[in-house]
PDB file of N, CA and C in Angstrom:
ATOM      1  N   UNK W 141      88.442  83.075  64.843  1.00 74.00           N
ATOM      2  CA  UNK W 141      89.528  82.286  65.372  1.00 74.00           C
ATOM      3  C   UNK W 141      90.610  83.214  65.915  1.00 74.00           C
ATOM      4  N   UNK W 142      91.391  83.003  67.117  1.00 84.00           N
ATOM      5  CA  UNK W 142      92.392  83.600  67.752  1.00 84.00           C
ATOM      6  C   UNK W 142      93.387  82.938  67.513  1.00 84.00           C
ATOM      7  N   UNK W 143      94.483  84.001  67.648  1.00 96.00           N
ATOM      8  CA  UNK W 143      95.850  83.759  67.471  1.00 96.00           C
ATOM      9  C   UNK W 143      96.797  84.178  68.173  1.00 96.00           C
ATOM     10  N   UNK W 144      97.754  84.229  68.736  1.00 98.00           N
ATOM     11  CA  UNK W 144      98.862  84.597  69.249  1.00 98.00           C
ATOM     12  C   UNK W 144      98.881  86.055  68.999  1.00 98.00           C
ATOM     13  N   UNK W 145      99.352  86.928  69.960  1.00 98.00           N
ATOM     14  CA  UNK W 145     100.048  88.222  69.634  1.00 98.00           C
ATOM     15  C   UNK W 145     101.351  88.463  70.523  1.00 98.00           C
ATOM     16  N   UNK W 146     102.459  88.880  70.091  1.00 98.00           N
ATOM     17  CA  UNK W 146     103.324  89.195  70.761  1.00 98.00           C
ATOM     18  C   UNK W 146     103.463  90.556  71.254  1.00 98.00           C
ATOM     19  N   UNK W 147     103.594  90.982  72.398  1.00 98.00           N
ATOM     20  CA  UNK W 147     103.490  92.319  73.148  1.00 98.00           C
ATOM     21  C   UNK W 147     104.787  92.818  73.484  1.00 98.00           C
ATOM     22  N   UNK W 148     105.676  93.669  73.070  1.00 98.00           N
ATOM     23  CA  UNK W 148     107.187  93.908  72.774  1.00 98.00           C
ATOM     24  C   UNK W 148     107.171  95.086  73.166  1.00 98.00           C
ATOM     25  N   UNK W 149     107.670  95.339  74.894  1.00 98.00           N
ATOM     26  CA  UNK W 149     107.806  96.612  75.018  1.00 98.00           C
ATOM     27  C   UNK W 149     109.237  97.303  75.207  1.00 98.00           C
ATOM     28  N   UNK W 150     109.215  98.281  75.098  1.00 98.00           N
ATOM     29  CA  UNK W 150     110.691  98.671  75.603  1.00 98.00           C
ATOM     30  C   UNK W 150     110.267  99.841  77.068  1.00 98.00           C
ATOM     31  N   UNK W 151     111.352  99.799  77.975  1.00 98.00           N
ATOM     32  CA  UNK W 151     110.943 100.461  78.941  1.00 98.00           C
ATOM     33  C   UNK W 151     111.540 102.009  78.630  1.00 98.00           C
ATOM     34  N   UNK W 152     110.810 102.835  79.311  1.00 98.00           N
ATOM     35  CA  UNK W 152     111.386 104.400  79.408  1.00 98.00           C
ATOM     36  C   UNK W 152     112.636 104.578  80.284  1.00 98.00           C
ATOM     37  N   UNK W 153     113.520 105.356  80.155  1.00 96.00           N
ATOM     38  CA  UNK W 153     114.867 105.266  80.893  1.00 96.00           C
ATOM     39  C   UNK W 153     113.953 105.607  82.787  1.00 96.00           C
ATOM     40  N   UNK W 154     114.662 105.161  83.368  1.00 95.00           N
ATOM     41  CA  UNK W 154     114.494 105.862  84.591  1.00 95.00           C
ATOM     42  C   UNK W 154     113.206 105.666  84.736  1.00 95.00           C
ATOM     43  N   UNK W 155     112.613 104.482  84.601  1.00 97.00           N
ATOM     44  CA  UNK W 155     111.310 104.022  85.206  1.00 97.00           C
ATOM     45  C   UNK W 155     110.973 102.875  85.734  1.00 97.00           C
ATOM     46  N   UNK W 156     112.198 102.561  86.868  1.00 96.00           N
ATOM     47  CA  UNK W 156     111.850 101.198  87.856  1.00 96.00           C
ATOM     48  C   UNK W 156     110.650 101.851  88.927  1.00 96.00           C
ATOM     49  N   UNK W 157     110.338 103.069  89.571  1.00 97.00           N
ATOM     50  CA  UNK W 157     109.895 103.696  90.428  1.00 97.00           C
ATOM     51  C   UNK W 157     108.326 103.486  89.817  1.00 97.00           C
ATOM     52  N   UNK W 158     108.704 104.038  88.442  1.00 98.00           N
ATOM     53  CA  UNK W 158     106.692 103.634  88.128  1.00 98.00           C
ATOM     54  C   UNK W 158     106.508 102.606  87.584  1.00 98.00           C
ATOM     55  N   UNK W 159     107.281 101.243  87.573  1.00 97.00           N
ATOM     56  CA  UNK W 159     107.204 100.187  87.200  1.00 97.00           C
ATOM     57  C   UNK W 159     106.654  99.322  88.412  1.00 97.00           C
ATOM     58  N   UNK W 160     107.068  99.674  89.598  1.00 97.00           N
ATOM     59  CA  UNK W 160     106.795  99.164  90.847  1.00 97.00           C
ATOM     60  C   UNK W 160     105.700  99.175  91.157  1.00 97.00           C
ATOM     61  N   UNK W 161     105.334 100.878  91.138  1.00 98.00           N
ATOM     62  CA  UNK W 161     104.158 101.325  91.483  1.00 98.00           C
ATOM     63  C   UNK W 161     102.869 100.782  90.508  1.00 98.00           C
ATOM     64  N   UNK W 162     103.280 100.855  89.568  1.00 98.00           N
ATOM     65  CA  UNK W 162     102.038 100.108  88.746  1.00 98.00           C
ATOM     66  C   UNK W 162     102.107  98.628  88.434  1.00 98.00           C
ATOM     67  N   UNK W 163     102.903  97.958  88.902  1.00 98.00           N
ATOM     68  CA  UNK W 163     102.519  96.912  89.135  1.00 98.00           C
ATOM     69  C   UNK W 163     101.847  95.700  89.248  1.00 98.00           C
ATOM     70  N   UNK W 164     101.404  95.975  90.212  1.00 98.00           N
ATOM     71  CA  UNK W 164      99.815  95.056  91.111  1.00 98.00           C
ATOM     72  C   UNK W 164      98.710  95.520  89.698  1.00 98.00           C
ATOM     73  N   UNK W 165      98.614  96.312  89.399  1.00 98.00           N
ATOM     74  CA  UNK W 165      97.604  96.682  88.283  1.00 98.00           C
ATOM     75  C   UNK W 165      97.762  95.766  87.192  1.00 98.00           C
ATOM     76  N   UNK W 166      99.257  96.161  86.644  1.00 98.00           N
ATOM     77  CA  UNK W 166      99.624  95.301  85.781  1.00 98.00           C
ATOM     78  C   UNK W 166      99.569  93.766  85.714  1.00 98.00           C
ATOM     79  N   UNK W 167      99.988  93.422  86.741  1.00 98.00           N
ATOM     80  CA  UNK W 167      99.811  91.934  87.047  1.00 98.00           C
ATOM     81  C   UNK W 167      97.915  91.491  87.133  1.00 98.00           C
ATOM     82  N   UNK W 168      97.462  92.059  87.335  1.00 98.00           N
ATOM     83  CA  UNK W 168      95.961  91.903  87.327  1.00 98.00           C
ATOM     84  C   UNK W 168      95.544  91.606  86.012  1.00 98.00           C
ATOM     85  N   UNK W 169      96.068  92.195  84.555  1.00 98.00           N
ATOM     86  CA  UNK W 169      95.542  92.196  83.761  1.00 98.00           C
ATOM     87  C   UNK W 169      96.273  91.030  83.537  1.00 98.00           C
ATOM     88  N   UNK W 170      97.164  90.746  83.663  1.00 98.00           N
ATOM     89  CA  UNK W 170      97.508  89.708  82.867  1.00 98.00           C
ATOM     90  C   UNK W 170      97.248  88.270  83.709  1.00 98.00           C
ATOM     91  N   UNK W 171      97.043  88.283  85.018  1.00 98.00           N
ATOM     92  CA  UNK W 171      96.114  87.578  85.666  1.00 98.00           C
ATOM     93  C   UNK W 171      94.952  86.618  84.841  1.00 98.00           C
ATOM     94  N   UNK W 172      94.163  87.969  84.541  1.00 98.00           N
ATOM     95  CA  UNK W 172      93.086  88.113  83.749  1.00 98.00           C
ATOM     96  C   UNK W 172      92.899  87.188  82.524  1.00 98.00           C
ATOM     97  N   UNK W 173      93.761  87.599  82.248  1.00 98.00           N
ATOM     98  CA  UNK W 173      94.316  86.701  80.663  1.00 98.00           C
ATOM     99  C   UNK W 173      94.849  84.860  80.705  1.00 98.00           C
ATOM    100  N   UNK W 174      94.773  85.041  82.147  1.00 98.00           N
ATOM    101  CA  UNK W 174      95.873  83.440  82.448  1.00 98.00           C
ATOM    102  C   UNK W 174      94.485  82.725  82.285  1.00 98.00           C
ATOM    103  N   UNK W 175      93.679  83.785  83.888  1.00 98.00           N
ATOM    104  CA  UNK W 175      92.542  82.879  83.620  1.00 98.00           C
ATOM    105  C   UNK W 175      91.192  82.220  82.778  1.00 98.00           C
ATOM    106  N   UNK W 176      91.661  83.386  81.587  1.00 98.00           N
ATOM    107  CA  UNK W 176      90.892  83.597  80.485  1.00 98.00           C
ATOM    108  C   UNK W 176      91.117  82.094  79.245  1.00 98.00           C
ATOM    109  N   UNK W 177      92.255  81.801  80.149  1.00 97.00           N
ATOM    110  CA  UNK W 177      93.463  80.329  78.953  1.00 97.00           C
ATOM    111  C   UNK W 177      93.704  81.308  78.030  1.00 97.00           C
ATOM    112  N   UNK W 178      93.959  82.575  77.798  1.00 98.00           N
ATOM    113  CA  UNK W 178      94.491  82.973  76.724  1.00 98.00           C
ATOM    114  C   UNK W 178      95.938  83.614  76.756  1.00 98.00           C
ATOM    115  N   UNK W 179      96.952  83.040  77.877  1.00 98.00           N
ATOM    116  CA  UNK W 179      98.243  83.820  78.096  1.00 98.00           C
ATOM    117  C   UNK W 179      99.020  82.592  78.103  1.00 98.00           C
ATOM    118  N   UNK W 180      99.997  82.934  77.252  1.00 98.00           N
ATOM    119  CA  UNK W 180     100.978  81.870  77.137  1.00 98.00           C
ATOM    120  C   UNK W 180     102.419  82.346  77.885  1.00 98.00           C
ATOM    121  N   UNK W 181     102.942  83.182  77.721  1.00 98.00           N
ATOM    122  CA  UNK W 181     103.979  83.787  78.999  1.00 98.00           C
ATOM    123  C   UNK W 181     103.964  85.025  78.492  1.00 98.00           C
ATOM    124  N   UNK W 182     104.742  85.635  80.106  1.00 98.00           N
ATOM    125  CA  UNK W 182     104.726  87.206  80.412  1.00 98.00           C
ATOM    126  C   UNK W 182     105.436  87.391  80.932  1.00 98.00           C
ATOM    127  N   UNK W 183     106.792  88.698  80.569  1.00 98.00           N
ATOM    128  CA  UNK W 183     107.677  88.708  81.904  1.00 98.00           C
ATOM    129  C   UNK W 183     108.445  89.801  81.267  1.00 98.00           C
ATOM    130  N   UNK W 184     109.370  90.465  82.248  1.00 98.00           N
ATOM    131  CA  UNK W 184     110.447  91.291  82.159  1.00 98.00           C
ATOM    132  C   UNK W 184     111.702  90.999  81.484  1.00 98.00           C
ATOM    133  N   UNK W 185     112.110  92.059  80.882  1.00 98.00           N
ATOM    134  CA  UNK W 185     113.592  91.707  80.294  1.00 98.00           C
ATOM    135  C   UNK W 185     114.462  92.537  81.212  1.00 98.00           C
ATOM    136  N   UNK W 186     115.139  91.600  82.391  1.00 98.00           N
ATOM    137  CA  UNK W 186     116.253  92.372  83.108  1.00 98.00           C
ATOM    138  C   UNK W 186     117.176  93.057  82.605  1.00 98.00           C
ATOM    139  N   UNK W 187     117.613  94.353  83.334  1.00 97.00           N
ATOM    140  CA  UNK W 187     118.740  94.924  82.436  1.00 97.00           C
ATOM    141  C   UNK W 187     119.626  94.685  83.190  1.00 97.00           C
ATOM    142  N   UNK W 188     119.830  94.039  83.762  1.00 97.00           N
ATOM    143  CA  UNK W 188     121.804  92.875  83.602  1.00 97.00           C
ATOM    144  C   UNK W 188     121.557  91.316  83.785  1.00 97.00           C
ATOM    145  N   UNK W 189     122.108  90.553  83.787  1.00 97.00           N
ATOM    146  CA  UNK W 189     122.519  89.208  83.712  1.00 97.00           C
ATOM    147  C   UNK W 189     121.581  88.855  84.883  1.00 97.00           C
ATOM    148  N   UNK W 190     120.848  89.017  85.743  1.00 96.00           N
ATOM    149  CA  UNK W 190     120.688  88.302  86.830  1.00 96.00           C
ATOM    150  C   UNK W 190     118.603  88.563  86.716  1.00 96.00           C
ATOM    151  N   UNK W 191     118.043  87.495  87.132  1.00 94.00           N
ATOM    152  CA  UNK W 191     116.910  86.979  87.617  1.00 94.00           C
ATOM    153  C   UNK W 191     116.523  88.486  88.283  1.00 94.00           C
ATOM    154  N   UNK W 192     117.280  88.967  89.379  1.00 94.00           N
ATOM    155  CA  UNK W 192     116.761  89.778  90.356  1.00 94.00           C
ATOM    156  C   UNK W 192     117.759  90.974  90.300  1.00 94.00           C
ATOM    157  N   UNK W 193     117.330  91.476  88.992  1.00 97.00           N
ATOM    158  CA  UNK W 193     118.049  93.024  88.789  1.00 97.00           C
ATOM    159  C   UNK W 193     118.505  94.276  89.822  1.00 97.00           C
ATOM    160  N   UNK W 194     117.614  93.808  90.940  1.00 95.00           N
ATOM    161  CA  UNK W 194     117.622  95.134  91.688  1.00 95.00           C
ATOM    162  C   UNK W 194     117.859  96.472  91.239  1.00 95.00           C
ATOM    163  N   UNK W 195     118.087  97.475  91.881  1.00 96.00           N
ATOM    164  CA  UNK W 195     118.052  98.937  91.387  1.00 96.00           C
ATOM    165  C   UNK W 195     119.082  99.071  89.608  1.00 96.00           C
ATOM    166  N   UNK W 196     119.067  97.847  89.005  1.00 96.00           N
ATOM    167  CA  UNK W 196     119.472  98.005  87.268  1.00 96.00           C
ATOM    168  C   UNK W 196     118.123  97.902  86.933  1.00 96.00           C
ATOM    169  N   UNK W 197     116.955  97.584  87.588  1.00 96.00           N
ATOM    170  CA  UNK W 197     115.624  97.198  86.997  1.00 96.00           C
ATOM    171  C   UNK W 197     115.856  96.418  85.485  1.00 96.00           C
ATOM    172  N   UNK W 198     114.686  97.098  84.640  1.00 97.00           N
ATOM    173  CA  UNK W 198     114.358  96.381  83.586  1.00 97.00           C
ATOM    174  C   UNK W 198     114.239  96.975  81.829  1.00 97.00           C
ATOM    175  N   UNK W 199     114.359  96.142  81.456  1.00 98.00           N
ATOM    176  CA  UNK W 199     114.697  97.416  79.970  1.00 98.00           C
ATOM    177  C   UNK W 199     113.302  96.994  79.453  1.00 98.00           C
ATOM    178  N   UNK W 200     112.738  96.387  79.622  1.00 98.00           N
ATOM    179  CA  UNK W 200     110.733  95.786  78.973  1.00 98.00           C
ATOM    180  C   UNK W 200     109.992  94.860  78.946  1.00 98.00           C
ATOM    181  N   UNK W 201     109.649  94.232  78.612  1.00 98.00           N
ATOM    182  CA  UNK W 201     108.394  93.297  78.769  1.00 98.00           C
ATOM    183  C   UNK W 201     108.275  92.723  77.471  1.00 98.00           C
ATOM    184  N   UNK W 202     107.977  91.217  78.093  1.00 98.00           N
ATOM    185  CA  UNK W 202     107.747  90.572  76.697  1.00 98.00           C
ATOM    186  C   UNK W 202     106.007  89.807  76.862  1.00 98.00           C
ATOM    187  N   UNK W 203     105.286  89.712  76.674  1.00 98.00           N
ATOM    188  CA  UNK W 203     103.780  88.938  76.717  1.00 98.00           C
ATOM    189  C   UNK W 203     103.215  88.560  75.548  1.00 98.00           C
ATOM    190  N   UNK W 204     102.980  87.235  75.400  1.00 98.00           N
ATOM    191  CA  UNK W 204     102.657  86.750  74.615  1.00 98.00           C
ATOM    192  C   UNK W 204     100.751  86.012  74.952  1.00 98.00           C
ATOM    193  N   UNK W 205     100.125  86.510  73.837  1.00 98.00           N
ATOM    194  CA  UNK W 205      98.421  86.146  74.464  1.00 98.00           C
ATOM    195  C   UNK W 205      97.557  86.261  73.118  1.00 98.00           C
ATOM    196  N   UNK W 206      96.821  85.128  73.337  1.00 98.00           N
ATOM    197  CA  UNK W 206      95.650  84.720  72.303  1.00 98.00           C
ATOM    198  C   UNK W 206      94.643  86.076  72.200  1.00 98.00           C
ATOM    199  N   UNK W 207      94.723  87.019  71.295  1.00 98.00           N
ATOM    200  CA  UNK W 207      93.226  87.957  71.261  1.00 98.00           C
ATOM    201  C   UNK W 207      92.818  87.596  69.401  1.00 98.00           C
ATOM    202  N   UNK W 208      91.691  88.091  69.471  1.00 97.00           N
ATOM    203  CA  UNK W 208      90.488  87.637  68.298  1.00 97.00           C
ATOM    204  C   UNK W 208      91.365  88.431  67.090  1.00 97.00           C
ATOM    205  N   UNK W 209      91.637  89.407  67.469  1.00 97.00           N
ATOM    206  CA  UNK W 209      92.743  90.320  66.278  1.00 97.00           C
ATOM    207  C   UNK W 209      93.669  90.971  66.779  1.00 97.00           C
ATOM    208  N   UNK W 210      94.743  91.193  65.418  1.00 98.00           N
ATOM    209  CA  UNK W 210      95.546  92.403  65.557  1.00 98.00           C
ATOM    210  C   UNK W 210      95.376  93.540  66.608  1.00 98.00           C
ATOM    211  N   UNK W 211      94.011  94.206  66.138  1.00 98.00           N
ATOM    212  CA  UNK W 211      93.742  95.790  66.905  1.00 98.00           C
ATOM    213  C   UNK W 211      93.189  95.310  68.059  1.00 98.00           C
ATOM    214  N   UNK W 212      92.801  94.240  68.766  1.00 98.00           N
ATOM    215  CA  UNK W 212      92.360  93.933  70.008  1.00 98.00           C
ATOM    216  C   UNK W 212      93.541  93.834  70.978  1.00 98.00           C
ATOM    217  N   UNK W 213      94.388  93.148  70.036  1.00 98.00           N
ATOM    218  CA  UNK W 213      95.782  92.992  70.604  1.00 98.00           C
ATOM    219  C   UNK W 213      96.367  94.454  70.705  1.00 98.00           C
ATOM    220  N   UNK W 214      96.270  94.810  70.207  1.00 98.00           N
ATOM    221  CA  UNK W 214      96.539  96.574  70.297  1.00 98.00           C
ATOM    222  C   UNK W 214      95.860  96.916  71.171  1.00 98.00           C
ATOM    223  N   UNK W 215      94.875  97.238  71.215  1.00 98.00           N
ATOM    224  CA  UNK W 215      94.131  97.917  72.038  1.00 98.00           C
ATOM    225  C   UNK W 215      94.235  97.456  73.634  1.00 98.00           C
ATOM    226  N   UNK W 216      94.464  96.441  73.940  1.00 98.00           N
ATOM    227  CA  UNK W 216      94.996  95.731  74.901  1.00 98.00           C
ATOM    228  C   UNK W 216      95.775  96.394  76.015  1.00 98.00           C
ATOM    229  N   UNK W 217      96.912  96.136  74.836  1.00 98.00           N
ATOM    230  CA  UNK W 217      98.694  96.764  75.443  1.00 98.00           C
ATOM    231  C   UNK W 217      98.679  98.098  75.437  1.00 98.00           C
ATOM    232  N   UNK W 218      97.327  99.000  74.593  1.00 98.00           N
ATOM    233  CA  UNK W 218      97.521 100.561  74.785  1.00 98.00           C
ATOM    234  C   UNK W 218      96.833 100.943  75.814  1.00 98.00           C
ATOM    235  N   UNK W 219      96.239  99.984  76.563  1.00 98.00           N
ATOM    236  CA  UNK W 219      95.367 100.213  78.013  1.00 98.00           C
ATOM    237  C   UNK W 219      96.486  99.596  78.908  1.00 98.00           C
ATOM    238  N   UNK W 220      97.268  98.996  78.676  1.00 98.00           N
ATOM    239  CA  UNK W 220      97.911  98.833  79.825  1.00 98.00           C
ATOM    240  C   UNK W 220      98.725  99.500  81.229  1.00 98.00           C
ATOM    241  N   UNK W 221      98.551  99.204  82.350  1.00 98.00           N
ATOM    242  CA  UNK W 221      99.259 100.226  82.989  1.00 98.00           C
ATOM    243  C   UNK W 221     100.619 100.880  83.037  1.00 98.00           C
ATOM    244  N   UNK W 222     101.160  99.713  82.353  1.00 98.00           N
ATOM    245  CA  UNK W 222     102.539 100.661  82.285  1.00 98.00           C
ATOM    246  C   UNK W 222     102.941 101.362  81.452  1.00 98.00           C
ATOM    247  N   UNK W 223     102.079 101.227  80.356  1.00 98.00           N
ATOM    248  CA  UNK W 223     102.240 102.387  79.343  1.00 98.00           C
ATOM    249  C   UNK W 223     101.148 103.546  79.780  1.00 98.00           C
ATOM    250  N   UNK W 224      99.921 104.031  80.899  1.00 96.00           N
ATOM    251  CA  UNK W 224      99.814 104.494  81.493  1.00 96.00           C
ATOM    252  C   UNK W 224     100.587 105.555  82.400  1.00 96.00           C
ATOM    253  N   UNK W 225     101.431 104.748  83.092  1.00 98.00           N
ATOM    254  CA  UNK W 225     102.341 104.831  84.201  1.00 98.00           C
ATOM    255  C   UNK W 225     103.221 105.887  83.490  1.00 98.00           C
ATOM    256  N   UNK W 226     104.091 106.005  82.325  1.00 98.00           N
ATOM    257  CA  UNK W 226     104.676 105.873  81.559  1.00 98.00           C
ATOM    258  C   UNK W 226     106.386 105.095  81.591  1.00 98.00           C
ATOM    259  N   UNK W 227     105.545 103.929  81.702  1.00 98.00           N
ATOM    260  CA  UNK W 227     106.843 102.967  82.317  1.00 98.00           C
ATOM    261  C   UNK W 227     107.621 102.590  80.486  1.00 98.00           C
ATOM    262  N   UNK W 228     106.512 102.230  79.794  1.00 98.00           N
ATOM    263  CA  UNK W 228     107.006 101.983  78.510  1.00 98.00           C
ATOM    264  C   UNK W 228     107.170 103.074  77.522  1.00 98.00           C
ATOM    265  N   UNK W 229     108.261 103.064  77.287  1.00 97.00           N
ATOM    266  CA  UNK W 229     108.582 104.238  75.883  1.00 97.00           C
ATOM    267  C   UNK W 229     107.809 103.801  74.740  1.00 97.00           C
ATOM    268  N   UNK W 230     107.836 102.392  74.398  1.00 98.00           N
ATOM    269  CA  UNK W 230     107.396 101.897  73.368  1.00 98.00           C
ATOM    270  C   UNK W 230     107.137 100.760  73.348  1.00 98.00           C
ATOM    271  N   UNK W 231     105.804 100.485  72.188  1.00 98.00           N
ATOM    272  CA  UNK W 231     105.389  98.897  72.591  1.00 98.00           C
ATOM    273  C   UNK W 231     104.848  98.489  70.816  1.00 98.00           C
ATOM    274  N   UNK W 232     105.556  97.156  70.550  1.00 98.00           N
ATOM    275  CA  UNK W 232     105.400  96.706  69.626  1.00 98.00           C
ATOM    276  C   UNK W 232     104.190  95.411  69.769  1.00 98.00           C
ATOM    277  N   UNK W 233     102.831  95.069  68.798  1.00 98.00           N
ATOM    278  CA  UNK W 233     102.482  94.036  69.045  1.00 98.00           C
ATOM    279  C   UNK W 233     102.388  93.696  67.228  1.00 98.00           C
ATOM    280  N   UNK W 234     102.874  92.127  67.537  1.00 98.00           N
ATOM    281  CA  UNK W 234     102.431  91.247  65.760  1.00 98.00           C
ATOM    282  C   UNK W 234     102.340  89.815  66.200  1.00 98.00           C
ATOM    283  N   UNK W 235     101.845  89.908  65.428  1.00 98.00           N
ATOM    284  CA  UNK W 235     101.151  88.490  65.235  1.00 98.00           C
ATOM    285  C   UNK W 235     102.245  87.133  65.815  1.00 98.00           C
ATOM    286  N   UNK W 236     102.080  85.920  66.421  1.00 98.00           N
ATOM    287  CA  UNK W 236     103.205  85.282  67.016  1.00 98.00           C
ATOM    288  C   UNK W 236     102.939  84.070  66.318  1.00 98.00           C
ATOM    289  N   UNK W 237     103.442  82.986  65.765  1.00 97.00           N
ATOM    290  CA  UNK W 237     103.022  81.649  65.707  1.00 97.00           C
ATOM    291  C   UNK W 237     103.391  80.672  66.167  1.00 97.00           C
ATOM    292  N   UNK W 238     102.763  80.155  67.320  1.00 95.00           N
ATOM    293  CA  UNK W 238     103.886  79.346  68.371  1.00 95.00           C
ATOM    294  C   UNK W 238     103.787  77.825  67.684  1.00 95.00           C
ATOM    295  N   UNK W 239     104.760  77.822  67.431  1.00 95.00           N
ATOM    296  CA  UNK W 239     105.508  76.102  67.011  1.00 95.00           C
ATOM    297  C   UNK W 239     105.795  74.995  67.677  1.00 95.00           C
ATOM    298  N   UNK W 240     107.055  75.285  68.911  1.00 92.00           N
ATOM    299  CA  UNK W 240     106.935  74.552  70.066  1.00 92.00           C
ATOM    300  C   UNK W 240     106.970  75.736  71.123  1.00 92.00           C
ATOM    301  N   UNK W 241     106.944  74.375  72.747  1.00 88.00           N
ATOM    302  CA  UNK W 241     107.002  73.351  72.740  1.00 88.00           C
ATOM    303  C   UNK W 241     104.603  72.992  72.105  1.00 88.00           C
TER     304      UNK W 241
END
């Protein structure tokens, strides 16, 4: 049985440039996952007040997605491109239990 994992990244200072660039990659995987029905949301945490940060970019990523375990869920987010890229300094995943809606 699958469960929720929450994917908690924080970004590396001074990495809108390889955040861009890896991208399209990134978005693929989680593509992947939509169409899999196993992604419940995914997105950036702007670093100021606004939708469309421009050159303040982003301080990390939040994704939330159904895998079979813990270490799958790990293993996941440690293939990902932006921790690749080295867009993420750091990435937290645990277990999520969605309540609502």
């Amino acid at each position: 049985m699958s469960l929720y994992y929450a994917i908690v990244a924080e970004d590396a200072p001074d990495s809108l440039a390889r955040r861009l660039a890896a991208r399209p990659a990134h978005l693929g995987r989680l593509q992947a996952l939509k169409e899999e029905g196993r992604l419940l949301l995914a997105g950036p945490f702007p670093a100021i007040d606004s939708p469309e940060p421009g050159p303040a970019g982003f301080t990390g990523s939040l994704i939330v997605a159904r895998f079979d375990s813990l270490a799958e869920a790990q293993s996941w987010a440690e293939a990902d491109p932006y921790v690749q890229a080295g867009v993420y300094a750091r990435v937290q995943v645990r277990p999520f239990k969605r309540v609502l809606p």
